[in-house]
């Protein structure tokens, strides 16, 4: 739900006012169920918007919003959010032991082959470093249960090998990066 009078930073593209309610003013959502878009790869943001619009990815909030966007608006929003700098102010308390186990599991499953070192992402592969713990758990669980399948099979295959504890540990690790 879009706020009635959103305040946008200078340079925000048309259409960003509807994004503010969940993703905040510069893409640094303080609501852990919504992803941090600041610093995300523009290609990934664009593809996700397109997937929501075309029904390859489903969300009761995002799907109807994406349905109203033009391709140019999606590209502009993706470029703008990708150019924003993520803050380093997470209030999530990382459990050091779970993060250690999460790093070990991420190393074992070769996550950085796609997400790159530092989990910075590349092209259509998302930046997951510093993402909200709850959002990471939600997405890994969605891939594991095949509620989300817009990934060409890579994440559904990898997440199928993860236990619930693995997902929790990986989320602690990534949230703390």
Tab-separated table of C-alpha atoms in Angstrom:
chain	number	residue	atom	x	y	z
A	1	UNK	CA	0.000	0.000	0.000
A	2	UNK	CA	1.510	3.315	-1.039
A	3	UNK	CA	1.622	6.133	1.470
A	4	UNK	CA	-0.628	9.074	0.704
A	5	UNK	CA	2.187	11.624	0.624
A	6	UNK	CA	5.525	9.894	0.035
A	7	UNK	CA	8.705	11.941	0.216
A	8	UNK	CA	11.200	10.887	-2.407
A	9	UNK	CA	14.871	11.784	-2.628
A	10	UNK	CA	16.009	14.017	-5.455
A	11	UNK	CA	16.493	12.133	-8.679
A	12	UNK	CA	14.053	9.334	-7.899
A	13	UNK	CA	12.319	8.193	-11.083
A	14	UNK	CA	8.618	8.384	-11.747
A	15	UNK	CA	6.863	5.431	-10.200
A	16	UNK	CA	9.161	5.265	-7.153
A	17	UNK	CA	6.492	6.779	-4.914
A	18	UNK	CA	4.651	3.463	-4.839
A	19	UNK	CA	7.865	1.629	-3.807
A	20	UNK	CA	8.478	3.783	-0.727
A	21	UNK	CA	5.892	2.135	1.525
A	22	UNK	CA	7.822	-1.148	1.595
A	23	UNK	CA	11.330	-0.342	0.369
A	24	UNK	CA	11.748	3.090	2.045
A	25	UNK	CA	12.991	6.262	0.414
A	26	UNK	CA	16.267	5.050	-1.017
A	27	UNK	CA	15.618	1.328	-1.154
A	28	UNK	CA	16.849	0.649	2.382
A	29	UNK	CA	13.785	-1.084	3.747
A	30	UNK	CA	13.556	-1.153	7.522
A	31	UNK	CA	10.852	-3.799	7.279
A	32	UNK	CA	12.599	-7.190	7.365
A	33	UNK	CA	10.007	-8.916	5.212
A	34	UNK	CA	10.858	-6.632	2.261
A	35	UNK	CA	14.195	-6.697	0.460
A	36	UNK	CA	16.793	-3.981	0.596
A	37	UNK	CA	16.979	-2.686	-2.984
A	38	UNK	CA	19.769	-0.148	-2.453
A	39	UNK	CA	22.878	-1.468	-4.177
A	40	UNK	CA	21.050	-4.389	-5.767
A	41	UNK	CA	22.114	-5.264	-9.295
A	42	UNK	CA	19.877	-3.307	-11.696
A	43	UNK	CA	19.532	-6.290	-14.005
A	44	UNK	CA	18.197	-8.418	-11.132
A	45	UNK	CA	15.684	-5.748	-10.068
A	46	UNK	CA	14.467	-5.327	-13.636
A	47	UNK	CA	14.069	-9.080	-14.158
A	48	UNK	CA	12.187	-9.494	-10.888
A	49	UNK	CA	9.792	-6.663	-11.772
A	50	UNK	CA	9.241	-8.262	-15.174
A	51	UNK	CA	8.696	-11.678	-13.576
A	52	UNK	CA	6.122	-10.218	-11.171
A	53	UNK	CA	4.402	-8.511	-14.099
A	54	UNK	CA	4.347	-11.621	-16.282
A	55	UNK	CA	3.364	-14.053	-13.508
A	56	UNK	CA	6.626	-16.002	-13.213
A	57	UNK	CA	6.963	-14.711	-9.640
A	58	UNK	CA	4.024	-14.106	-7.338
A	59	UNK	CA	3.473	-11.813	-4.399
A	60	UNK	CA	0.136	-10.330	-3.325
A	61	UNK	CA	1.672	-6.842	-3.027
A	62	UNK	CA	4.290	-6.788	-5.785
A	63	UNK	CA	2.421	-8.525	-8.579
A	64	UNK	CA	-0.332	-5.870	-8.906
A	65	UNK	CA	2.196	-3.029	-8.560
A	66	UNK	CA	4.484	-4.446	-11.241
A	67	UNK	CA	1.477	-4.920	-13.515
A	68	UNK	CA	1.124	-1.126	-13.741
A	69	UNK	CA	4.741	-0.415	-14.744
A	70	UNK	CA	6.040	0.067	-18.255
A	71	UNK	CA	9.331	-1.546	-19.291
A	72	UNK	CA	10.967	1.894	-19.279
A	73	UNK	CA	9.738	2.528	-15.716
A	74	UNK	CA	11.106	-0.859	-14.630
A	75	UNK	CA	14.499	-0.063	-16.144
A	76	UNK	CA	14.569	3.404	-14.560
A	77	UNK	CA	13.570	2.081	-11.137
A	78	UNK	CA	16.112	-0.738	-11.382
A	79	UNK	CA	18.919	1.631	-12.356
A	80	UNK	CA	18.038	4.131	-9.642
A	81	UNK	CA	17.750	1.605	-6.797
A	82	UNK	CA	20.888	-0.143	-7.987
A	83	UNK	CA	22.792	3.146	-7.786
A	84	UNK	CA	21.763	3.793	-4.154
A	85	UNK	CA	24.231	2.933	-1.396
A	86	UNK	CA	22.984	0.449	1.190
A	87	UNK	CA	23.235	1.640	4.790
A	88	UNK	CA	25.112	-0.338	7.366
A	89	UNK	CA	22.630	-0.015	10.191
A	90	UNK	CA	20.940	-3.365	10.555
A	91	UNK	CA	19.409	-3.920	13.954
A	92	UNK	CA	19.380	-7.680	13.435
A	93	UNK	CA	21.497	-9.494	16.015
A	94	UNK	CA	23.626	-12.014	14.167
A	95	UNK	CA	24.307	-15.202	16.117
A	96	UNK	CA	28.051	-15.737	15.617
A	97	UNK	CA	27.871	-19.543	15.809
A	98	UNK	CA	24.971	-19.723	13.350
A	99	UNK	CA	26.802	-17.330	11.022
A	100	UNK	CA	29.908	-19.549	11.208
A	101	UNK	CA	27.826	-22.592	10.295
A	102	UNK	CA	26.092	-20.585	7.563
A	103	UNK	CA	29.419	-19.570	6.044
A	104	UNK	CA	30.562	-23.201	6.073
A	105	UNK	CA	27.354	-24.300	4.324
A	106	UNK	CA	27.609	-21.445	1.806
A	107	UNK	CA	31.207	-22.492	1.072
A	108	UNK	CA	30.159	-26.139	0.727
A	109	UNK	CA	27.333	-25.318	-1.696
A	110	UNK	CA	29.545	-22.951	-3.696
A	111	UNK	CA	27.190	-19.988	-3.364
A	112	UNK	CA	29.872	-17.527	-4.415
A	113	UNK	CA	30.188	-19.166	-7.836
A	114	UNK	CA	27.007	-17.260	-8.766
A	115	UNK	CA	26.711	-14.534	-6.108
A	116	UNK	CA	30.466	-13.751	-6.292
A	117	UNK	CA	32.834	-13.015	-3.459
A	118	UNK	CA	31.307	-10.912	-0.738
A	119	UNK	CA	27.899	-11.947	-2.099
A	120	UNK	CA	27.827	-8.728	-4.130
A	121	UNK	CA	25.834	-10.295	-6.962
A	122	UNK	CA	26.262	-9.867	-10.686
A	123	UNK	CA	23.872	-9.171	-13.544
A	124	UNK	CA	20.790	-11.332	-12.893
A	125	UNK	CA	22.230	-12.817	-9.694
A	126	UNK	CA	21.182	-10.771	-6.648
A	127	UNK	CA	23.351	-9.065	-4.108
A	128	UNK	CA	22.490	-10.862	-0.871
A	129	UNK	CA	25.162	-9.434	1.453
A	130	UNK	CA	23.512	-7.467	4.237
A	131	UNK	CA	20.014	-8.454	3.178
A	132	UNK	CA	17.382	-8.842	5.888
A	133	UNK	CA	17.516	-12.151	7.768
A	134	UNK	CA	13.743	-12.679	7.480
A	135	UNK	CA	13.777	-11.969	3.749
A	136	UNK	CA	16.626	-14.442	3.140
A	137	UNK	CA	14.825	-17.169	5.107
A	138	UNK	CA	11.598	-16.427	3.211
A	139	UNK	CA	13.265	-16.629	-0.204
A	140	UNK	CA	15.380	-19.734	0.479
A	141	UNK	CA	12.301	-21.465	1.885
A	142	UNK	CA	10.243	-20.405	-1.143
A	143	UNK	CA	12.879	-21.864	-3.476
A	144	UNK	CA	13.118	-25.048	-1.393
A	145	UNK	CA	9.352	-25.597	-1.414
A	146	UNK	CA	9.139	-24.535	-5.080
A	147	UNK	CA	6.782	-21.677	-4.278
A	148	UNK	CA	9.340	-19.575	-6.142
A	149	UNK	CA	10.745	-20.992	-9.364
A	150	UNK	CA	11.825	-17.997	-11.447
A	151	UNK	CA	15.508	-18.896	-11.222
A	152	UNK	CA	16.214	-21.265	-14.139
A	153	UNK	CA	16.486	-24.061	-11.593
A	154	UNK	CA	19.705	-23.051	-9.855
A	155	UNK	CA	18.292	-21.883	-6.535
A	156	UNK	CA	15.560	-24.513	-6.400
A	157	UNK	CA	18.224	-27.220	-6.863
A	158	UNK	CA	20.581	-25.754	-4.264
A	159	UNK	CA	17.903	-24.966	-1.696
A	160	UNK	CA	16.471	-28.486	-1.992
A	161	UNK	CA	19.672	-29.699	-0.316
A	162	UNK	CA	19.324	-27.293	2.626
A	163	UNK	CA	17.752	-28.162	5.962
A	164	UNK	CA	15.723	-25.574	7.849
A	165	UNK	CA	18.732	-25.116	10.149
A	166	UNK	CA	20.998	-24.567	7.119
A	167	UNK	CA	18.657	-21.855	5.852
A	168	UNK	CA	18.619	-20.154	9.251
A	169	UNK	CA	22.417	-20.336	9.512
A	170	UNK	CA	22.989	-19.000	5.997
A	171	UNK	CA	20.579	-16.153	6.716
A	172	UNK	CA	22.554	-15.229	9.845
A	173	UNK	CA	25.760	-15.257	7.807
A	174	UNK	CA	24.430	-13.165	4.918
A	175	UNK	CA	22.601	-10.676	7.141
A	176	UNK	CA	25.868	-9.997	8.923
A	177	UNK	CA	27.909	-9.232	5.810
